[in-house]
Coordinates of C-alpha atoms in Angstrom, one line a residue:
X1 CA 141.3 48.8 119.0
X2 CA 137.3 48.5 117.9
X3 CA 137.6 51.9 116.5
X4 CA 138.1 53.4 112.7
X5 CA 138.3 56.5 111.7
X6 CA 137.4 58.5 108.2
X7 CA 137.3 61.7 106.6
X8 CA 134.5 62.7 104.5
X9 CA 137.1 63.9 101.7
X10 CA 138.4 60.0 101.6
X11 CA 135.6 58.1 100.2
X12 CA 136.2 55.6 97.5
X13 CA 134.1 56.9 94.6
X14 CA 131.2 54.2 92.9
X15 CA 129.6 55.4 89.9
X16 CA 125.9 54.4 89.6
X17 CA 124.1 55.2 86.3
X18 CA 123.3 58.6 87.4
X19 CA 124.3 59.3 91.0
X20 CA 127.5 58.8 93.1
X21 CA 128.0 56.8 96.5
X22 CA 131.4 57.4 98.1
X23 CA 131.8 54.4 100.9
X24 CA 133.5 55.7 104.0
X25 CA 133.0 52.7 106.8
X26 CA 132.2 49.6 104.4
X27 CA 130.1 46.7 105.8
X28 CA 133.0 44.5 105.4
X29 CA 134.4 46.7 108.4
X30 CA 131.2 46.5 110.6
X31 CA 129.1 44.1 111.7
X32 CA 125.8 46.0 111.6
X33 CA 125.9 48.8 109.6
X34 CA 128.0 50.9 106.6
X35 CA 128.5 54.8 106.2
X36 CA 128.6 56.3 102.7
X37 CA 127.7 59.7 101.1
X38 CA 125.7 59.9 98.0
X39 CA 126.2 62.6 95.2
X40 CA 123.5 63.1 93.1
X41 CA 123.9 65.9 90.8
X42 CA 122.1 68.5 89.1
X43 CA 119.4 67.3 86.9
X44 CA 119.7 64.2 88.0
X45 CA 118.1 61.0 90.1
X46 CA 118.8 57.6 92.2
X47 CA 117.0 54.8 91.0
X48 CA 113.3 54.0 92.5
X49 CA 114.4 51.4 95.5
X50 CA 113.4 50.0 98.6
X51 CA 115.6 47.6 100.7
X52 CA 114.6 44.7 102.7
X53 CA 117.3 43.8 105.0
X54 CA 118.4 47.7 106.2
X55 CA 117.6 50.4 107.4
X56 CA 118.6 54.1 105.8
X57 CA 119.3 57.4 107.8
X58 CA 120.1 60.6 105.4
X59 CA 122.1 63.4 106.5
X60 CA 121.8 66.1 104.0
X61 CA 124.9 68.2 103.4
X62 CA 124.4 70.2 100.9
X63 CA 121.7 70.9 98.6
X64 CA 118.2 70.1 98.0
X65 CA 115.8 68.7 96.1
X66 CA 112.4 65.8 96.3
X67 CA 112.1 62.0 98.0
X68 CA 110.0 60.0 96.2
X69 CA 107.9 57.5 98.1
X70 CA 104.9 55.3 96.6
X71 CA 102.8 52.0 97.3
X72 CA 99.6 50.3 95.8
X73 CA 97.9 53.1 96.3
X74 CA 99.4 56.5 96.4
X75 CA 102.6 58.9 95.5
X76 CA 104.4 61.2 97.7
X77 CA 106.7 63.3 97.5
X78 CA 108.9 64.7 100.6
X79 CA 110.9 68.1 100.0
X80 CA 114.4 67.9 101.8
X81 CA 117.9 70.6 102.1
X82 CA 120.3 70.8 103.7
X83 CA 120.6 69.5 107.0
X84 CA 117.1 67.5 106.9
X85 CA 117.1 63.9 109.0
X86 CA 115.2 61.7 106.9
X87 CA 114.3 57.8 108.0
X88 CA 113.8 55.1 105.3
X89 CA 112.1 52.3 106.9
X90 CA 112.0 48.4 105.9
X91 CA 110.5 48.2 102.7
X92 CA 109.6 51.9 101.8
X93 CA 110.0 52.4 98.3
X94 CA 112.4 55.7 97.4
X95 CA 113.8 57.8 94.9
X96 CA 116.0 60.9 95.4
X97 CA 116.0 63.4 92.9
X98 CA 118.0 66.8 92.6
X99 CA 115.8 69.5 92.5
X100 CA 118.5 72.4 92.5
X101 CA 119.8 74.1 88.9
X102 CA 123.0 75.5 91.4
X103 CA 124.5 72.1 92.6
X104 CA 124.5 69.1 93.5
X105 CA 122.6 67.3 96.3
X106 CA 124.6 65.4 99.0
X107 CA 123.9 63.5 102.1
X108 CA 125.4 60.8 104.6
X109 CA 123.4 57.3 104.4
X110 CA 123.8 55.1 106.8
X111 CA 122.5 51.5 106.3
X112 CA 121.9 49.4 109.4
X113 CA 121.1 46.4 108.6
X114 CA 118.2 44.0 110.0
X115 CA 120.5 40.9 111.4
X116 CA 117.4 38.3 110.4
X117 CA 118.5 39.0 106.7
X118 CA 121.4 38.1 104.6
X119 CA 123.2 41.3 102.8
X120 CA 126.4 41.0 100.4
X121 CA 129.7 40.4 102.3
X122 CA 131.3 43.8 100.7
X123 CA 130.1 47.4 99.7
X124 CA 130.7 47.3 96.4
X125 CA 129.7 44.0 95.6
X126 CA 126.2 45.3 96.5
X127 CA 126.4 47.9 94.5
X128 CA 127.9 46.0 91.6
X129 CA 124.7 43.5 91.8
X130 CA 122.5 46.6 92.2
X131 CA 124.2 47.9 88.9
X132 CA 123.1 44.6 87.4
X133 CA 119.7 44.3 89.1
X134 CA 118.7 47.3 87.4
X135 CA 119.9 47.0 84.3
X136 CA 122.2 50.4 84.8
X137 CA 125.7 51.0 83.0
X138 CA 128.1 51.6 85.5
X139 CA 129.1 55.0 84.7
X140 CA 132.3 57.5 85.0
X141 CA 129.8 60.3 86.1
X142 CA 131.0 62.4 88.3
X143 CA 130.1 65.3 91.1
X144 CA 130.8 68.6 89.7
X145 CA 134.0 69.6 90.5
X146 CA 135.5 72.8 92.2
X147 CA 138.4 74.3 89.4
X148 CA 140.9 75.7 91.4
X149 CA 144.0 77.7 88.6
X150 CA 147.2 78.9 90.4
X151 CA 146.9 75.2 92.2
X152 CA 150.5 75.1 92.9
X153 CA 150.7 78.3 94.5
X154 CA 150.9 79.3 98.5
X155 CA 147.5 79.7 98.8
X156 CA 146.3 77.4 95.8
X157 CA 148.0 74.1 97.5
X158 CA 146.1 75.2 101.3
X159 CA 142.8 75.6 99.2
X160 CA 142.9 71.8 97.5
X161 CA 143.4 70.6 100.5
X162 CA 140.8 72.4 102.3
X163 CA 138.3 71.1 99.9
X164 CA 139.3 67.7 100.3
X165 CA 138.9 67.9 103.9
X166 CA 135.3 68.9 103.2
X167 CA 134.4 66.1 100.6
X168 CA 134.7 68.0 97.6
X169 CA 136.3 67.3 94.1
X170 CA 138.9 69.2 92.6
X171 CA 140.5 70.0 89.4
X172 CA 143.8 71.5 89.9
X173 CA 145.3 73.7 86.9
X174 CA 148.5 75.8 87.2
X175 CA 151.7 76.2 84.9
X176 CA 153.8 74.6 87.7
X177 CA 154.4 71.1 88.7
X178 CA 151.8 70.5 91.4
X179 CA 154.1 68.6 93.8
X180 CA 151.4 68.0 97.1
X181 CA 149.5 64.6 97.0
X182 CA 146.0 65.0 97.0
X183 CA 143.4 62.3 97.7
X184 CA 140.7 64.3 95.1
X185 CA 142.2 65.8 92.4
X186 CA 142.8 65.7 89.1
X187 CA 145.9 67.5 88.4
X188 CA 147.1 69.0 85.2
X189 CA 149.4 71.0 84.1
X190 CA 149.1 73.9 81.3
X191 CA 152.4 75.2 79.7
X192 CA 150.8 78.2 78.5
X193 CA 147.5 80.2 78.7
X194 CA 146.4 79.0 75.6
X195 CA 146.4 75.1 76.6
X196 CA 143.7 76.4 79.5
X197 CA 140.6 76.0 77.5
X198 CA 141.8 72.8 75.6
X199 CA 142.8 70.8 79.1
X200 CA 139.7 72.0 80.4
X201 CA 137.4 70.9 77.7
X202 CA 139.0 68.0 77.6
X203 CA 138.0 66.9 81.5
X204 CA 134.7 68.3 81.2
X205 CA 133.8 66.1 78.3
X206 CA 135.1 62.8 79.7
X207 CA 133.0 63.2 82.7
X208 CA 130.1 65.0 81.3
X209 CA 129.8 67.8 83.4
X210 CA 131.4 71.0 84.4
X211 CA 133.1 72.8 87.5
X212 CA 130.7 73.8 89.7
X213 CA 133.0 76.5 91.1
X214 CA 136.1 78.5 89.6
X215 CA 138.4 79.5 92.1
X216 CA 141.3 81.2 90.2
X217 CA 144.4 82.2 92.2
X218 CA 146.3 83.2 89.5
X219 CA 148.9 86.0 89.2
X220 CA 152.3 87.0 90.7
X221 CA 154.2 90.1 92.4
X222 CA 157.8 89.2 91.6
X223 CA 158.5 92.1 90.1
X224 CA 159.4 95.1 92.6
X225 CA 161.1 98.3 90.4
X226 CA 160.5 102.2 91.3
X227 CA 158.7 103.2 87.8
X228 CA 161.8 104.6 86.6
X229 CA 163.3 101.7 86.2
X230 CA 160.0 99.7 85.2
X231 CA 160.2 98.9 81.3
X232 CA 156.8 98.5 79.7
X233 CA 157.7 94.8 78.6
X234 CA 157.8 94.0 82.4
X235 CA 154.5 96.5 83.3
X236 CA 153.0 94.0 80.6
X237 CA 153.7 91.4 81.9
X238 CA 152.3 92.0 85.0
X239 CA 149.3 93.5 83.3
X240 CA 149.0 89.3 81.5
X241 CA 149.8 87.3 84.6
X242 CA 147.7 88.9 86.6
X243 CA 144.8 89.9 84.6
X244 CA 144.3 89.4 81.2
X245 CA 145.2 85.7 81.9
X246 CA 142.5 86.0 84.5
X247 CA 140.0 86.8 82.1
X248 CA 140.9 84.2 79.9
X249 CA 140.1 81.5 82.6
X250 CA 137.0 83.3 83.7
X251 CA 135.5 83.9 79.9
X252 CA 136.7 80.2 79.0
X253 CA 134.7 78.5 81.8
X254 CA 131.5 81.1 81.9
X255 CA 131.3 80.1 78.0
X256 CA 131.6 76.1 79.2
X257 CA 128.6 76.9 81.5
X258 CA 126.1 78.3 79.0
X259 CA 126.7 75.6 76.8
X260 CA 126.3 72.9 79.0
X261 CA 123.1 75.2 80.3
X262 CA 125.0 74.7 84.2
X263 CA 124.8 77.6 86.5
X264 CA 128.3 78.7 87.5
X265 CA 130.2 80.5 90.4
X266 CA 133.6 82.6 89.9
X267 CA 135.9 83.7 93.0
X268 CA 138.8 85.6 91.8
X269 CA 141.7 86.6 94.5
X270 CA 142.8 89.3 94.5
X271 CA 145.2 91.5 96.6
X272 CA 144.2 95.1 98.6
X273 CA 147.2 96.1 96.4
X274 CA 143.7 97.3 94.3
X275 CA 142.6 99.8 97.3
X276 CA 146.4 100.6 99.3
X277 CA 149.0 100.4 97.0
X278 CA 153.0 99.1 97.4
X279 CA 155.5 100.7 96.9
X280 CA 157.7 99.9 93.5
X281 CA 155.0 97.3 92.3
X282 CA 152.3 99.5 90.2
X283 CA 152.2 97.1 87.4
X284 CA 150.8 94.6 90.3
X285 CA 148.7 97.2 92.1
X286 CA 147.0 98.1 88.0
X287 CA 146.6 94.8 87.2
X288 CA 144.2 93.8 91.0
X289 CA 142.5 97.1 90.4
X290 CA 141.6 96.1 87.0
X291 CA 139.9 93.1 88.9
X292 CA 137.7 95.0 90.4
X293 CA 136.6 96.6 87.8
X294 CA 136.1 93.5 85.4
X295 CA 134.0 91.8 87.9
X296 CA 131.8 94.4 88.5
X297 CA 131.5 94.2 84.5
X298 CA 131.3 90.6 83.9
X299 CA 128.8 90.0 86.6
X300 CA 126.4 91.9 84.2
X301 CA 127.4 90.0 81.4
X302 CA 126.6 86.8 83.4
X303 CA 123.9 87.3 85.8
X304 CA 121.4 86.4 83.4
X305 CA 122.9 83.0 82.6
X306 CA 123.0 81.9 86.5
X307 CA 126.7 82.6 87.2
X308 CA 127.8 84.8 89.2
X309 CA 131.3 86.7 89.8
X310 CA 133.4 87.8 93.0
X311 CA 136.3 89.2 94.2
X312 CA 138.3 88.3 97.1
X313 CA 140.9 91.0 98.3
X314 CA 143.6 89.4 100.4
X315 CA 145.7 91.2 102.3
X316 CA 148.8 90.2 104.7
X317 CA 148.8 86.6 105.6
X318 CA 150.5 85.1 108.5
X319 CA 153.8 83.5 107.7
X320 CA 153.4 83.8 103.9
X321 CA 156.6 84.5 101.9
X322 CA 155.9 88.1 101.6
X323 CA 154.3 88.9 105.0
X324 CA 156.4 87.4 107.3
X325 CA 159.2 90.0 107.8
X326 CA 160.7 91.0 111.0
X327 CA 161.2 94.6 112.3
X328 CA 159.6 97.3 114.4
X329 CA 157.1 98.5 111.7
X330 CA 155.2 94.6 110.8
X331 CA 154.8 94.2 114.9
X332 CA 153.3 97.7 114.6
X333 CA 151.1 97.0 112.1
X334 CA 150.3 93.8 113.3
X335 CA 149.5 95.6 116.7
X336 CA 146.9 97.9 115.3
X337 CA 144.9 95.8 113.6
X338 CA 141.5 95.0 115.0
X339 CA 142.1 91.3 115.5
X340 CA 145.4 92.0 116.5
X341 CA 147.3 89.8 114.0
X342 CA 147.4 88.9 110.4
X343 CA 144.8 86.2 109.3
X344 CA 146.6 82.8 108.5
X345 CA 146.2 80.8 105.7
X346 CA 144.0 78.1 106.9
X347 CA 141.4 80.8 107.9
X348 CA 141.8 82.2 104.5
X349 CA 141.0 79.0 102.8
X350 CA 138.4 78.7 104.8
X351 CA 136.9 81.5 104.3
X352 CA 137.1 81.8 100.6
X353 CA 135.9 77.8 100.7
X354 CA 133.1 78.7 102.6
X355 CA 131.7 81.9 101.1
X356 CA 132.1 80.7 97.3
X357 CA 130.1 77.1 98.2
X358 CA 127.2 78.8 100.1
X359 CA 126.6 81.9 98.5
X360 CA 123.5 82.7 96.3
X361 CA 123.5 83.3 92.5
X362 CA 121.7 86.5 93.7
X363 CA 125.4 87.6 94.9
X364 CA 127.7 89.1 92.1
X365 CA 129.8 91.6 91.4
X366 CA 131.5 92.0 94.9
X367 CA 134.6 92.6 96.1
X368 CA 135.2 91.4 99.7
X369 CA 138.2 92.2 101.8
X370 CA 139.9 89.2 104.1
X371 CA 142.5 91.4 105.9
X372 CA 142.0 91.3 109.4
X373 CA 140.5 94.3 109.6
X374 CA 143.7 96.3 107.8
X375 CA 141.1 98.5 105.4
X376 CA 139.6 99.8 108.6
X377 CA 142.1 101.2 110.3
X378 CA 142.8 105.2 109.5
X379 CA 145.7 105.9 111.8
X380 CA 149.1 105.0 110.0
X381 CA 151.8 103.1 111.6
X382 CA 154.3 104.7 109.7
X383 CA 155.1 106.5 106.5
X384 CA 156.6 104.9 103.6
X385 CA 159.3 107.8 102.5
X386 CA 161.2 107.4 98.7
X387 CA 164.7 106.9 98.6
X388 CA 167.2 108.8 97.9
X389 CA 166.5 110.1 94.4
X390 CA 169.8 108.6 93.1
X391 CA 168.7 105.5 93.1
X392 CA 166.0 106.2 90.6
X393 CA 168.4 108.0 88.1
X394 CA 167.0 107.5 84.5
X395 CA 169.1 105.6 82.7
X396 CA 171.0 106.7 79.9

């Protein structure tokens, strides 16, 4: 039908020396022009260029840093972030460097080419003769990826997808099977908490880098006993699953981080189980306050190695497993909200996508509600009363 359409999470990833193009519309498709993104990450630079038979626009996305520019006579050097326009002319000599220590620089190109001149028939076998033009190694280098642990999980699985919808990388960790195809991913799977750091060490050194963001949505709240009934092996173990295997994650990649001399950014989720608790669940409701607490913490500890640390504090989703109960006193609830509903997951992800990828170093130590307003609201719908005491008899 003369049209085609693409998603910026479905580029085909080409590994230049030290930069990334990620073709979208190829020339092979076109008769005039090609679409691509280019990654160029921290510390890092595209060759020194100019083209002859196209002409570039640059959309930048995300990022900044310096365009390099020369002739005969002269150097110059053109700042750009994100959502700059930039033109490269005919013949205009250019080199993109990174200028950011926080992440990497990204930006559309488009190449329309000058129909007097001959160009490669395909995408990548220009930039296979540009590899060799150059004398570059072609080069597994990658973007810096976002880590996202508890991948397999309700909100985990909406998250890796939300990021691949807005062109970004991810590693996928969680003890689970990871079912959901995902066009950017690298999934892995880690039988126990101790094969965390090893898995992760292992990706980081065959691509060189390390996650640009940690998004760990870890933890679980299968276990619902009065305290009576409660035996400390299973307060424990929610005491491990949802924090002390938290802090393994977070102290393993902070530690990463340093070494590599990367800045870093941690979101941990959390639950408002920290500020309102439930009801039978106080190894769950400990274990997110101690969350709050240990970011406050680490966020000292890391501040002055250019991570930062925050807390997300989720409250009832729409049509989640646990929040999606019928009855008078949910439709009540729901009611007195401020927004009138529960938030849904997609504006959860979103959200949490959103505020981890723009947010400043400068930022640490938070913890942010996403509840629809639930926090605010004084007036009670109802009362949670305790059953009768029978049911709580201690047992001989």
């Amino acid at each position: 039908m003369g049209i085609k359409k693409v998603n910026l999470g479905e580029g085909k990833k080409f590994a230049f020396e030290k930069h990334i193009n990620e073709f979208l519309i190829r020339r092979e498709d076109a008769k005039l022009s090609e679409v691509f993104t280019v990654v160029v990450p921290i510390n890092k630079t595209t060759h020194d260029q100019l083209h002859e038979d196209m002409e570039q626009i640059f959309i930048v996305i995300q990022g900044e840093g310096v365009v390099r520019t020369h002739n005969e006579n002269s150097v110059e050097e053109i700042k750009i972030k994100k959502n700059d326009i930039l033109l490269i002319q005919l013949d205009t000599y250019h080199q993109i460097i990174n200028t950011s220590k926080n992440e990497d620089l990204k930006y559309i190109c488009i190449n329309a080419f000058n129909k007097e001149k001959e160009t490669e028939f395909t995408s990548v076998s220009h930039a296979d003769n540009v590899i060799k033009g150059y004398n570059m190694t072609k080069n597994n280098l990658n973007e810096r990826p976002v880590l996202v642990v508890g991948a397999a999980g309700f909100i985990g699985k909406e998250l890796i997808k939300t990021l691949n919808n807005n062109g970004k990388y991810v590693w996928a960790f969680d003890k689970n099977e990871i079912t959901d195809e995902f066009g950017r991913a690298e999934k892995v799977k880690i039988n126990k908490d101790e094969d965390f750091e090893r898995e992760l060490l292992k990706l980081c050194k065959k691509y060189d880098t390390c996650p640009e963001i940690l998004i760990d949505a870890t933890g679980n709240n299968s276990v619902k006993k009065h305290s009576f009934n409660l035996t400390e092996k299973e307060f424990e173990r929610q005491i491990k699953d949802n924090l002390v295997s938290v802090y393994g994650h977070v102290s393993t990649y902070a530690k990463i981080c340093k070494n590599k001399e990367f800045s870093g950014k941690i979101m941990l989720l959390g639950s408002l189980g920290a500020k309102m608790s439930h009801r039978e669940m106080v190894g769950y409701d400990a274990a997110k306050g101690g969350l709050e607490t240990m970011t406050r913490s680490l966020s000292l500890d890391y501040a002055p190695f250019n991570i930062n640390i925050n807390l997300i504090e989720i409250g009832p989703i729409e049509y989640s497993p646990t929040s999606n109960t019928d009855g008078d006193k949910t439709t009540l609830l729901r009611k007195l909200l401020p927004v009138g509903r529960y938030p849904t997951l997609k504006e959860v992800a979103e959200f949490i996508i959103n505020f981890s990828k723009d947010i400043p170093i400068i930022v640490t130590g938070q913890n942010i509600s996403v509840d629809g307003g639930l926090l605010s609201q004084l007036r009670p719908v109802f009362i949670e009363k305790l059953e009768e005491p029978k049911e709580y008899k201690l047992e001989d």
